[in-house]
PDB file of C-alpha atoms in Angstrom:
ATOM      1  CA  UNK A   1     148.981  75.983-121.073  1.00  0.00           C
ATOM      2  CA  UNK A   2     150.860  74.085-117.898  1.00  0.00           C
ATOM      3  CA  UNK A   3     148.208  71.901-117.668  1.00  0.00           C
ATOM      4  CA  UNK A   4     148.625  68.554-119.253  1.00  0.00           C
ATOM      5  CA  UNK A   5     146.182  67.264-122.110  1.00  0.00           C
ATOM      6  CA  UNK A   6     144.830  63.677-122.565  1.00  0.00           C
ATOM      7  CA  UNK A   7     143.984  63.174-126.567  1.00  0.00           C
ATOM      8  CA  UNK A   8     142.627  60.049-127.141  1.00  0.00           C
ATOM      9  CA  UNK A   9     142.355  58.002-130.799  1.00  0.00           C
ATOM     10  CA  UNK A  10     141.241  54.793-131.522  1.00  0.00           C
ATOM     11  CA  UNK A  11     142.879  53.412-135.144  1.00  0.00           C
ATOM     12  CA  UNK A  12     144.246  50.420-137.138  1.00  0.00           C
ATOM     13  CA  UNK A  13     146.779  50.521-139.666  1.00  0.00           C
ATOM     14  CA  UNK A  14     145.035  52.171-142.108  1.00  0.00           C
ATOM     15  CA  UNK A  15     144.526  55.177-140.240  1.00  0.00           C
ATOM     16  CA  UNK A  16     148.015  56.014-139.493  1.00  0.00           C
ATOM     17  CA  UNK A  17     148.475  58.623-142.115  1.00  0.00           C
ATOM     18  CA  UNK A  18     145.881  60.672-141.340  1.00  0.00           C
ATOM     19  CA  UNK A  19     146.204  60.540-137.541  1.00  0.00           C
ATOM     20  CA  UNK A  20     149.410  61.872-138.336  1.00  0.00           C
ATOM     21  CA  UNK A  21     148.038  64.706-140.249  1.00  0.00           C
ATOM     22  CA  UNK A  22     145.766  65.030-137.524  1.00  0.00           C
ATOM     23  CA  UNK A  23     148.540  65.506-134.701  1.00  0.00           C
ATOM     24  CA  UNK A  24     150.692  67.562-136.696  1.00  0.00           C
ATOM     25  CA  UNK A  25     148.209  70.310-137.426  1.00  0.00           C
ATOM     26  CA  UNK A  26     147.419  70.090-133.288  1.00  0.00           C
ATOM     27  CA  UNK A  27     151.263  70.276-132.801  1.00  0.00           C
ATOM     28  CA  UNK A  28     151.647  73.080-135.315  1.00  0.00           C
ATOM     29  CA  UNK A  29     148.513  75.378-134.183  1.00  0.00           C
ATOM     30  CA  UNK A  30     148.857  74.387-130.613  1.00  0.00           C
ATOM     31  CA  UNK A  31     152.400  75.068-129.447  1.00  0.00           C
ATOM     32  CA  UNK A  32     152.254  76.078-126.142  1.00  0.00           C
ATOM     33  CA  UNK A  33     149.958  73.229-125.322  1.00  0.00           C
ATOM     34  CA  UNK A  34     151.301  69.352-123.887  1.00  0.00           C
ATOM     35  CA  UNK A  35     150.224  66.160-122.810  1.00  0.00           C
ATOM     36  CA  UNK A  36     149.840  62.661-123.672  1.00  0.00           C
ATOM     37  CA  UNK A  37     148.129  60.977-126.535  1.00  0.00           C
ATOM     38  CA  UNK A  38     146.808  57.534-125.961  1.00  0.00           C
ATOM     39  CA  UNK A  39     146.288  55.307-128.877  1.00  0.00           C
ATOM     40  CA  UNK A  40     144.063  52.537-128.086  1.00  0.00           C
ATOM     41  CA  UNK A  41     144.010  49.611-130.758  1.00  0.00           C
ATOM     42  CA  UNK A  42     143.963  46.197-131.732  1.00  0.00           C
ATOM     43  CA  UNK A  43     146.569  45.761-134.644  1.00  0.00           C
ATOM     44  CA  UNK A  44     148.815  48.626-135.067  1.00  0.00           C
ATOM     45  CA  UNK A  45     152.405  46.784-135.368  1.00  0.00           C
ATOM     46  CA  UNK A  46     155.209  47.637-133.070  1.00  0.00           C
ATOM     47  CA  UNK A  47     157.277  49.386-135.372  1.00  0.00           C
ATOM     48  CA  UNK A  48     154.918  51.499-136.494  1.00  0.00           C
ATOM     49  CA  UNK A  49     154.089  52.221-132.591  1.00  0.00           C
ATOM     50  CA  UNK A  50     157.333  52.927-131.744  1.00  0.00           C
ATOM     51  CA  UNK A  51     157.979  55.984-134.556  1.00  0.00           C
ATOM     52  CA  UNK A  52     155.044  57.331-133.242  1.00  0.00           C
ATOM     53  CA  UNK A  53     156.288  57.180-130.077  1.00  0.00           C
ATOM     54  CA  UNK A  54     159.676  58.880-131.576  1.00  0.00           C
ATOM     55  CA  UNK A  55     157.650  61.359-133.821  1.00  0.00           C
ATOM     56  CA  UNK A  56     155.640  62.674-130.963  1.00  0.00           C
ATOM     57  CA  UNK A  57     158.413  62.786-128.287  1.00  0.00           C
ATOM     58  CA  UNK A  58     159.910  65.115-130.986  1.00  0.00           C
ATOM     59  CA  UNK A  59     156.436  67.827-129.892  1.00  0.00           C
ATOM     60  CA  UNK A  60     157.375  67.901-126.541  1.00  0.00           C
ATOM     61  CA  UNK A  61     154.411  65.324-126.223  1.00  0.00           C
ATOM     62  CA  UNK A  62     154.051  61.626-124.600  1.00  0.00           C
ATOM     63  CA  UNK A  63     152.935  58.900-126.784  1.00  0.00           C
ATOM     64  CA  UNK A  64     151.168  55.774-124.952  1.00  0.00           C
ATOM     65  CA  UNK A  65     149.711  52.774-127.183  1.00  0.00           C
ATOM     66  CA  UNK A  66     147.340  50.557-125.697  1.00  0.00           C
ATOM     67  CA  UNK A  67     147.187  47.070-127.030  1.00  0.00           C
ATOM     68  CA  UNK A  68     143.579  45.213-126.773  1.00  0.00           C
ATOM     69  CA  UNK A  69     143.776  41.487-126.520  1.00  0.00           C
ATOM     70  CA  UNK A  70     141.847  39.294-128.765  1.00  0.00           C
ATOM     71  CA  UNK A  71     139.768  38.145-126.235  1.00  0.00           C
ATOM     72  CA  UNK A  72     138.995  41.672-124.419  1.00  0.00           C
ATOM     73  CA  UNK A  73     135.742  42.125-125.729  1.00  0.00           C
ATOM     74  CA  UNK A  74     134.225  38.515-125.877  1.00  0.00           C
ATOM     75  CA  UNK A  75     130.778  38.324-126.590  1.00  0.00           C
ATOM     76  CA  UNK A  76     130.956  41.843-128.147  1.00  0.00           C
ATOM     77  CA  UNK A  77     129.361  42.084-131.837  1.00  0.00           C
ATOM     78  CA  UNK A  78     132.533  42.311-133.742  1.00  0.00           C
ATOM     79  CA  UNK A  79     131.110  41.507-137.266  1.00  0.00           C
ATOM     80  CA  UNK A  80     132.079  44.038-140.137  1.00  0.00           C
ATOM     81  CA  UNK A  81     129.360  46.759-139.330  1.00  0.00           C
ATOM     82  CA  UNK A  82     130.531  46.489-135.854  1.00  0.00           C
ATOM     83  CA  UNK A  83     134.258  46.881-135.509  1.00  0.00           C
ATOM     84  CA  UNK A  84     135.906  46.700-132.305  1.00  0.00           C
ATOM     85  CA  UNK A  85     137.520  50.125-132.528  1.00  0.00           C
ATOM     86  CA  UNK A  86     133.649  51.345-131.912  1.00  0.00           C
ATOM     87  CA  UNK A  87     134.163  50.045-128.380  1.00  0.00           C
ATOM     88  CA  UNK A  88     137.514  51.180-128.075  1.00  0.00           C
ATOM     89  CA  UNK A  89     136.460  55.275-127.661  1.00  0.00           C
ATOM     90  CA  UNK A  90     132.992  54.242-125.714  1.00  0.00           C
ATOM     91  CA  UNK A  91     134.755  51.909-123.264  1.00  0.00           C
ATOM     92  CA  UNK A  92     137.481  53.966-122.927  1.00  0.00           C
ATOM     93  CA  UNK A  93     137.179  54.120-119.059  1.00  0.00           C
ATOM     94  CA  UNK A  94     137.500  50.901-118.718  1.00  0.00           C
ATOM     95  CA  UNK A  95     140.699  50.701-120.670  1.00  0.00           C
ATOM     96  CA  UNK A  96     142.858  53.996-119.710  1.00  0.00           C
ATOM     97  CA  UNK A  97     144.741  54.384-116.599  1.00  0.00           C
ATOM     98  CA  UNK A  98     142.761  55.300-113.217  1.00  0.00           C
ATOM     99  CA  UNK A  99     144.578  58.213-113.249  1.00  0.00           C
ATOM    100  CA  UNK A 100     142.985  59.718-116.959  1.00  0.00           C
ATOM    101  CA  UNK A 101     140.414  61.870-115.473  1.00  0.00           C
ATOM    102  CA  UNK A 102     139.470  63.533-118.359  1.00  0.00           C
ATOM    103  CA  UNK A 103     139.877  62.949-122.344  1.00  0.00           C
ATOM    104  CA  UNK A 104     139.566  64.568-125.783  1.00  0.00           C
ATOM    105  CA  UNK A 105     138.539  62.046-128.043  1.00  0.00           C
ATOM    106  CA  UNK A 106     139.623  62.631-131.796  1.00  0.00           C
ATOM    107  CA  UNK A 107     138.188  61.007-135.272  1.00  0.00           C
ATOM    108  CA  UNK A 108     141.735  60.936-137.302  1.00  0.00           C
ATOM    109  CA  UNK A 109     140.016  62.668-140.243  1.00  0.00           C
ATOM    110  CA  UNK A 110     140.521  66.077-138.971  1.00  0.00           C
ATOM    111  CA  UNK A 111     142.234  69.272-138.791  1.00  0.00           C
ATOM    112  CA  UNK A 112     143.251  71.281-136.069  1.00  0.00           C
ATOM    113  CA  UNK A 113     143.153  75.200-137.044  1.00  0.00           C
ATOM    114  CA  UNK A 114     143.270  77.123-134.133  1.00  0.00           C
ATOM    115  CA  UNK A 115     143.647  76.514-130.011  1.00  0.00           C
ATOM    116  CA  UNK A 116     141.715  73.621-128.433  1.00  0.00           C
ATOM    117  CA  UNK A 117     142.135  75.647-124.799  1.00  0.00           C
ATOM    118  CA  UNK A 118     138.682  76.520-124.511  1.00  0.00           C
ATOM    119  CA  UNK A 119     137.662  72.966-125.283  1.00  0.00           C
ATOM    120  CA  UNK A 120     139.857  71.135-122.896  1.00  0.00           C
ATOM    121  CA  UNK A 121     139.076  73.392-120.182  1.00  0.00           C
ATOM    122  CA  UNK A 122     135.047  73.352-120.780  1.00  0.00           C
ATOM    123  CA  UNK A 123     133.062  72.906-117.532  1.00  0.00           C
ATOM    124  CA  UNK A 124     131.103  69.937-118.193  1.00  0.00           C
ATOM    125  CA  UNK A 125     128.852  70.897-115.637  1.00  0.00           C
ATOM    126  CA  UNK A 126     128.006  67.426-114.473  1.00  0.00           C
ATOM    127  CA  UNK A 127     127.522  65.474-117.800  1.00  0.00           C
ATOM    128  CA  UNK A 128     129.223  62.592-119.303  1.00  0.00           C
ATOM    129  CA  UNK A 129     130.760  64.666-122.004  1.00  0.00           C
ATOM    130  CA  UNK A 130     130.594  66.938-124.653  1.00  0.00           C
ATOM    131  CA  UNK A 131     129.739  66.561-128.329  1.00  0.00           C
ATOM    132  CA  UNK A 132     128.366  68.836-131.018  1.00  0.00           C
ATOM    133  CA  UNK A 133     125.581  68.080-133.535  1.00  0.00           C
ATOM    134  CA  UNK A 134     125.616  68.718-137.163  1.00  0.00           C
ATOM    135  CA  UNK A 135     122.452  70.573-137.899  1.00  0.00           C
ATOM    136  CA  UNK A 136     122.416  71.740-141.414  1.00  0.00           C
ATOM    137  CA  UNK A 137     120.029  75.056-142.061  1.00  0.00           C
ATOM    138  CA  UNK A 138     117.358  72.845-140.930  1.00  0.00           C
ATOM    139  CA  UNK A 139     118.147  70.243-138.351  1.00  0.00           C
ATOM    140  CA  UNK A 140     115.840  68.211-139.636  1.00  0.00           C
ATOM    141  CA  UNK A 141     118.318  65.364-139.272  1.00  0.00           C
ATOM    142  CA  UNK A 142     117.825  65.279-135.571  1.00  0.00           C
ATOM    143  CA  UNK A 143     114.277  65.029-136.165  1.00  0.00           C
ATOM    144  CA  UNK A 144     114.635  61.936-138.206  1.00  0.00           C
ATOM    145  CA  UNK A 145     116.975  60.202-135.763  1.00  0.00           C
ATOM    146  CA  UNK A 146     114.753  60.644-133.092  1.00  0.00           C
ATOM    147  CA  UNK A 147     112.123  58.649-135.052  1.00  0.00           C
ATOM    148  CA  UNK A 148     114.738  55.972-135.599  1.00  0.00           C
ATOM    149  CA  UNK A 149     115.979  55.786-132.340  1.00  0.00           C
ATOM    150  CA  UNK A 150     113.194  56.866-130.084  1.00  0.00           C
ATOM    151  CA  UNK A 151     115.228  59.789-128.657  1.00  0.00           C
ATOM    152  CA  UNK A 152     114.331  63.329-127.314  1.00  0.00           C
ATOM    153  CA  UNK A 153     117.240  65.048-127.875  1.00  0.00           C
ATOM    154  CA  UNK A 154     119.440  66.448-130.667  1.00  0.00           C
ATOM    155  CA  UNK A 155     121.846  63.602-132.856  1.00  0.00           C
ATOM    156  CA  UNK A 156     125.379  64.053-131.539  1.00  0.00           C
ATOM    157  CA  UNK A 157     128.778  63.449-133.752  1.00  0.00           C
ATOM    158  CA  UNK A 158     131.128  61.162-132.190  1.00  0.00           C
ATOM    159  CA  UNK A 159     134.057  62.437-133.892  1.00  0.00           C
ATOM    160  CA  UNK A 160     134.992  64.621-131.394  1.00  0.00           C
ATOM    161  CA  UNK A 161     134.176  64.554-127.651  1.00  0.00           C
ATOM    162  CA  UNK A 162     135.481  65.510-124.170  1.00  0.00           C
ATOM    163  CA  UNK A 163     134.728  62.799-121.902  1.00  0.00           C
ATOM    164  CA  UNK A 164     134.485  62.827-118.276  1.00  0.00           C
ATOM    165  CA  UNK A 165     136.690  59.103-117.924  1.00  0.00           C
ATOM    166  CA  UNK A 166     135.123  58.815-114.396  1.00  0.00           C
ATOM    167  CA  UNK A 167     131.299  58.804-115.555  1.00  0.00           C
ATOM    168  CA  UNK A 168     132.594  56.583-118.349  1.00  0.00           C
ATOM    169  CA  UNK A 169     133.502  53.965-115.960  1.00  0.00           C
ATOM    170  CA  UNK A 170     130.116  54.541-113.752  1.00  0.00           C
ATOM    171  CA  UNK A 171     127.909  54.680-116.634  1.00  0.00           C
ATOM    172  CA  UNK A 172     128.920  52.940-120.075  1.00  0.00           C
ATOM    173  CA  UNK A 173     129.005  49.251-120.168  1.00  0.00           C
ATOM    174  CA  UNK A 174     129.603  46.636-122.705  1.00  0.00           C
ATOM    175  CA  UNK A 175     126.131  44.970-121.736  1.00  0.00           C
ATOM    176  CA  UNK A 176     124.087  47.915-122.891  1.00  0.00           C
ATOM    177  CA  UNK A 177     125.949  48.200-125.738  1.00  0.00           C
ATOM    178  CA  UNK A 178     125.362  44.813-127.252  1.00  0.00           C
ATOM    179  CA  UNK A 179     121.142  45.417-125.740  1.00  0.00           C
ATOM    180  CA  UNK A 180     121.322  48.435-128.129  1.00  0.00           C
ATOM    181  CA  UNK A 181     122.735  46.778-130.962  1.00  0.00           C
ATOM    182  CA  UNK A 182     120.625  43.240-130.882  1.00  0.00           C
ATOM    183  CA  UNK A 183     117.383  45.587-130.175  1.00  0.00           C
ATOM    184  CA  UNK A 184     118.255  48.158-133.234  1.00  0.00           C
ATOM    185  CA  UNK A 185     119.710  45.555-135.440  1.00  0.00           C
ATOM    186  CA  UNK A 186     119.823  46.894-139.329  1.00  0.00           C
ATOM    187  CA  UNK A 187     118.438  50.129-138.420  1.00  0.00           C
ATOM    188  CA  UNK A 188     121.989  51.392-136.973  1.00  0.00           C
ATOM    189  CA  UNK A 189     123.163  53.178-139.965  1.00  0.00           C
ATOM    190  CA  UNK A 190     126.319  54.120-137.749  1.00  0.00           C
ATOM    191  CA  UNK A 191     126.784  52.058-135.286  1.00  0.00           C
ATOM    192  CA  UNK A 192     128.879  53.870-132.734  1.00  0.00           C
ATOM    193  CA  UNK A 193     127.081  57.221-133.405  1.00  0.00           C
ATOM    194  CA  UNK A 194     123.862  55.947-133.020  1.00  0.00           C
ATOM    195  CA  UNK A 195     124.763  53.737-130.202  1.00  0.00           C
ATOM    196  CA  UNK A 196     126.226  56.763-128.234  1.00  0.00           C
ATOM    197  CA  UNK A 197     123.365  58.737-128.898  1.00  0.00           C
ATOM    198  CA  UNK A 198     120.576  56.000-128.019  1.00  0.00           C
ATOM    199  CA  UNK A 199     122.059  55.188-124.875  1.00  0.00           C
ATOM    200  CA  UNK A 200     123.957  58.455-123.577  1.00  0.00           C
ATOM    201  CA  UNK A 201     122.748  60.908-125.536  1.00  0.00           C
ATOM    202  CA  UNK A 202     120.757  62.608-122.381  1.00  0.00           C
ATOM    203  CA  UNK A 203     124.033  62.821-120.694  1.00  0.00           C
ATOM    204  CA  UNK A 204     125.941  64.964-123.339  1.00  0.00           C
ATOM    205  CA  UNK A 205     126.732  68.806-123.296  1.00  0.00           C
ATOM    206  CA  UNK A 206     126.118  70.286-126.894  1.00  0.00           C
ATOM    207  CA  UNK A 207     129.361  72.038-127.759  1.00  0.00           C
ATOM    208  CA  UNK A 208     128.881  74.577-130.773  1.00  0.00           C
ATOM    209  CA  UNK A 209     130.052  72.517-134.219  1.00  0.00           C
ATOM    210  CA  UNK A 210     131.217  75.572-135.957  1.00  0.00           C
ATOM    211  CA  UNK A 211     133.904  75.981-133.568  1.00  0.00           C
ATOM    212  CA  UNK A 212     134.388  72.342-132.178  1.00  0.00           C
ATOM    213  CA  UNK A 213     133.494  69.833-134.899  1.00  0.00           C
ATOM    214  CA  UNK A 214     132.990  72.053-138.213  1.00  0.00           C
ATOM    215  CA  UNK A 215     131.289  69.658-140.628  1.00  0.00           C
ATOM    216  CA  UNK A 216     133.913  70.273-144.012  1.00  0.00           C
ATOM    217  CA  UNK A 217     130.921  69.435-146.380  1.00  0.00           C
ATOM    218  CA  UNK A 218     128.494  71.911-145.265  1.00  0.00           C
ATOM    219  CA  UNK A 219     130.210  75.312-145.747  1.00  0.00           C
ATOM    220  CA  UNK A 220     127.018  77.021-147.203  1.00  0.00           C
ATOM    221  CA  UNK A 221     124.986  75.280-144.683  1.00  0.00           C
ATOM    222  CA  UNK A 222     127.069  77.251-142.022  1.00  0.00           C
ATOM    223  CA  UNK A 223     126.929  80.606-144.243  1.00  0.00           C
ATOM    224  CA  UNK A 224     123.423  80.694-144.753  1.00  0.00           C
ATOM    225  CA  UNK A 225     122.589  79.567-141.083  1.00  0.00           C
ATOM    226  CA  UNK A 226     124.652  82.420-140.044  1.00  0.00           C
ATOM    227  CA  UNK A 227     123.265  84.998-142.999  1.00  0.00           C
ATOM    228  CA  UNK A 228     126.641  85.582-144.601  1.00  0.00           C
ATOM    229  CA  UNK A 229     129.009  85.925-141.003  1.00  0.00           C
ATOM    230  CA  UNK A 230     130.713  82.771-141.218  1.00  0.00           C
ATOM    231  CA  UNK A 231     132.857  83.152-143.992  1.00  0.00           C
ATOM    232  CA  UNK A 232     135.787  81.648-144.846  1.00  0.00           C
ATOM    233  CA  UNK A 233     137.809  83.996-142.931  1.00  0.00           C
ATOM    234  CA  UNK A 234     135.759  84.020-140.140  1.00  0.00           C
ATOM    235  CA  UNK A 235     135.827  80.365-140.264  1.00  0.00           C
ATOM    236  CA  UNK A 236     139.744  79.979-140.435  1.00  0.00           C
ATOM    237  CA  UNK A 237     139.952  82.059-137.386  1.00  0.00           C
ATOM    238  CA  UNK A 238     137.238  80.962-135.115  1.00  0.00           C
ATOM    239  CA  UNK A 239     136.879  77.456-136.204  1.00  0.00           C
ATOM    240  CA  UNK A 240     139.409  75.337-134.024  1.00  0.00           C
ATOM    241  CA  UNK A 241     138.582  71.860-135.311  1.00  0.00           C
ATOM    242  CA  UNK A 242     137.764  70.928-139.239  1.00  0.00           C
ATOM    243  CA  UNK A 243     136.311  67.445-139.773  1.00  0.00           C
ATOM    244  CA  UNK A 244     136.351  65.639-142.835  1.00  0.00           C
ATOM    245  CA  UNK A 245     133.158  63.760-142.315  1.00  0.00           C
ATOM    246  CA  UNK A 246     131.406  61.132-144.748  1.00  0.00           C
ATOM    247  CA  UNK A 247     133.115  58.342-146.851  1.00  0.00           C
ATOM    248  CA  UNK A 248     135.337  60.832-148.849  1.00  0.00           C
ATOM    249  CA  UNK A 249     138.090  61.610-147.451  1.00  0.00           C
ATOM    250  CA  UNK A 250     140.636  64.477-148.357  1.00  0.00           C
ATOM    251  CA  UNK A 251     143.274  61.557-148.792  1.00  0.00           C
ATOM    252  CA  UNK A 252     141.675  60.203-151.445  1.00  0.00           C
ATOM    253  CA  UNK A 253     141.801  61.416-155.377  1.00  0.00           C
ATOM    254  CA  UNK A 254     138.145  61.825-155.545  1.00  0.00           C
ATOM    255  CA  UNK A 255     137.676  63.974-152.744  1.00  0.00           C
ATOM    256  CA  UNK A 256     137.012  67.800-154.022  1.00  0.00           C
ATOM    257  CA  UNK A 257     135.716  70.667-151.327  1.00  0.00           C
ATOM    258  CA  UNK A 258     136.586  73.861-150.904  1.00  0.00           C
ATOM    259  CA  UNK A 259     138.955  72.425-147.992  1.00  0.00           C
ATOM    260  CA  UNK A 260     140.607  69.518-149.588  1.00  0.00           C
ATOM    261  CA  UNK A 261     143.620  72.083-150.997  1.00  0.00           C
ATOM    262  CA  UNK A 262     143.733  73.099-147.259  1.00  0.00           C
ATOM    263  CA  UNK A 263     144.462  69.508-146.115  1.00  0.00           C
ATOM    264  CA  UNK A 264     146.733  68.584-148.594  1.00  0.00           C
ATOM    265  CA  UNK A 265     148.813  71.227-147.820  1.00  0.00           C
ATOM    266  CA  UNK A 266     149.078  69.794-143.760  1.00  0.00           C
ATOM    267  CA  UNK A 267     149.631  66.399-145.482  1.00  0.00           C
ATOM    268  CA  UNK A 268     152.407  68.012-147.468  1.00  0.00           C
ATOM    269  CA  UNK A 269     154.558  69.438-144.316  1.00  0.00           C
ATOM    270  CA  UNK A 270     153.410  66.503-142.341  1.00  0.00           C
ATOM    271  CA  UNK A 271     155.377  63.977-144.476  1.00  0.00           C
ATOM    272  CA  UNK A 272     158.262  66.139-144.613  1.00  0.00           C
ATOM    273  CA  UNK A 273     158.053  66.666-140.494  1.00  0.00           C
ATOM    274  CA  UNK A 274     157.568  62.712-140.376  1.00  0.00           C
ATOM    275  CA  UNK A 275     160.870  62.202-142.863  1.00  0.00           C
ATOM    276  CA  UNK A 276     162.995  63.968-140.699  1.00  0.00           C
ATOM    277  CA  UNK A 277     162.626  61.514-137.897  1.00  0.00           C
TER     278      UNK A 277
END
């Protein structure tokens, strides 16, 4: 690719190693892709940021960290259930430089297995962003969330989003986000994702989850829904983004799915890469 990619991540200190693994898988499986990794954060240590810069640059990417001041989101609902990182991705248009027009947001609990070129170059056709739904076999979760949030569209996962940053600057604002939090309160099970769907779901273009946001917990659902076609061989060839959704994570000992060993293999190689810097 000759085009420069803008990748967005928003983490705290606890997710530095998962971020490194995600980026390592990206660099390994997209060797011709280059661009800028944008990190929006509040509390990453300077030495960690400096190391990430050096390590990312060793793969011919640029690393740019934007530290948010404590008073940047004065008035935001930043209690335990609504951390400031929630606002960083939703309000990236207000934070990123004006020259950034398009950005691919990725959660850190992800492996990149194949090319991201098709997603990065996706025609948004006027939509604010592109995201996937996790339908399962029956898509019952979207119906439940329609009732819970009073929406009429599928429920989108916020872990992978291709964002038109200019549109985000026009449409997304902190006042609307706070109003949504006030309205739903404890009904917000996944606060940032619920807010995204309630306020901006109608502006989202759907992308196929089995390619761009594969839920690592739901192999059997994908297999059943495809009538046996989307087996492990299909997945390893066609899935670009493998997402380890849920509370249990593959770097934790209690995690045990058919993809845990795959993640641990990337983790081992990533640690070797990091140790060589």
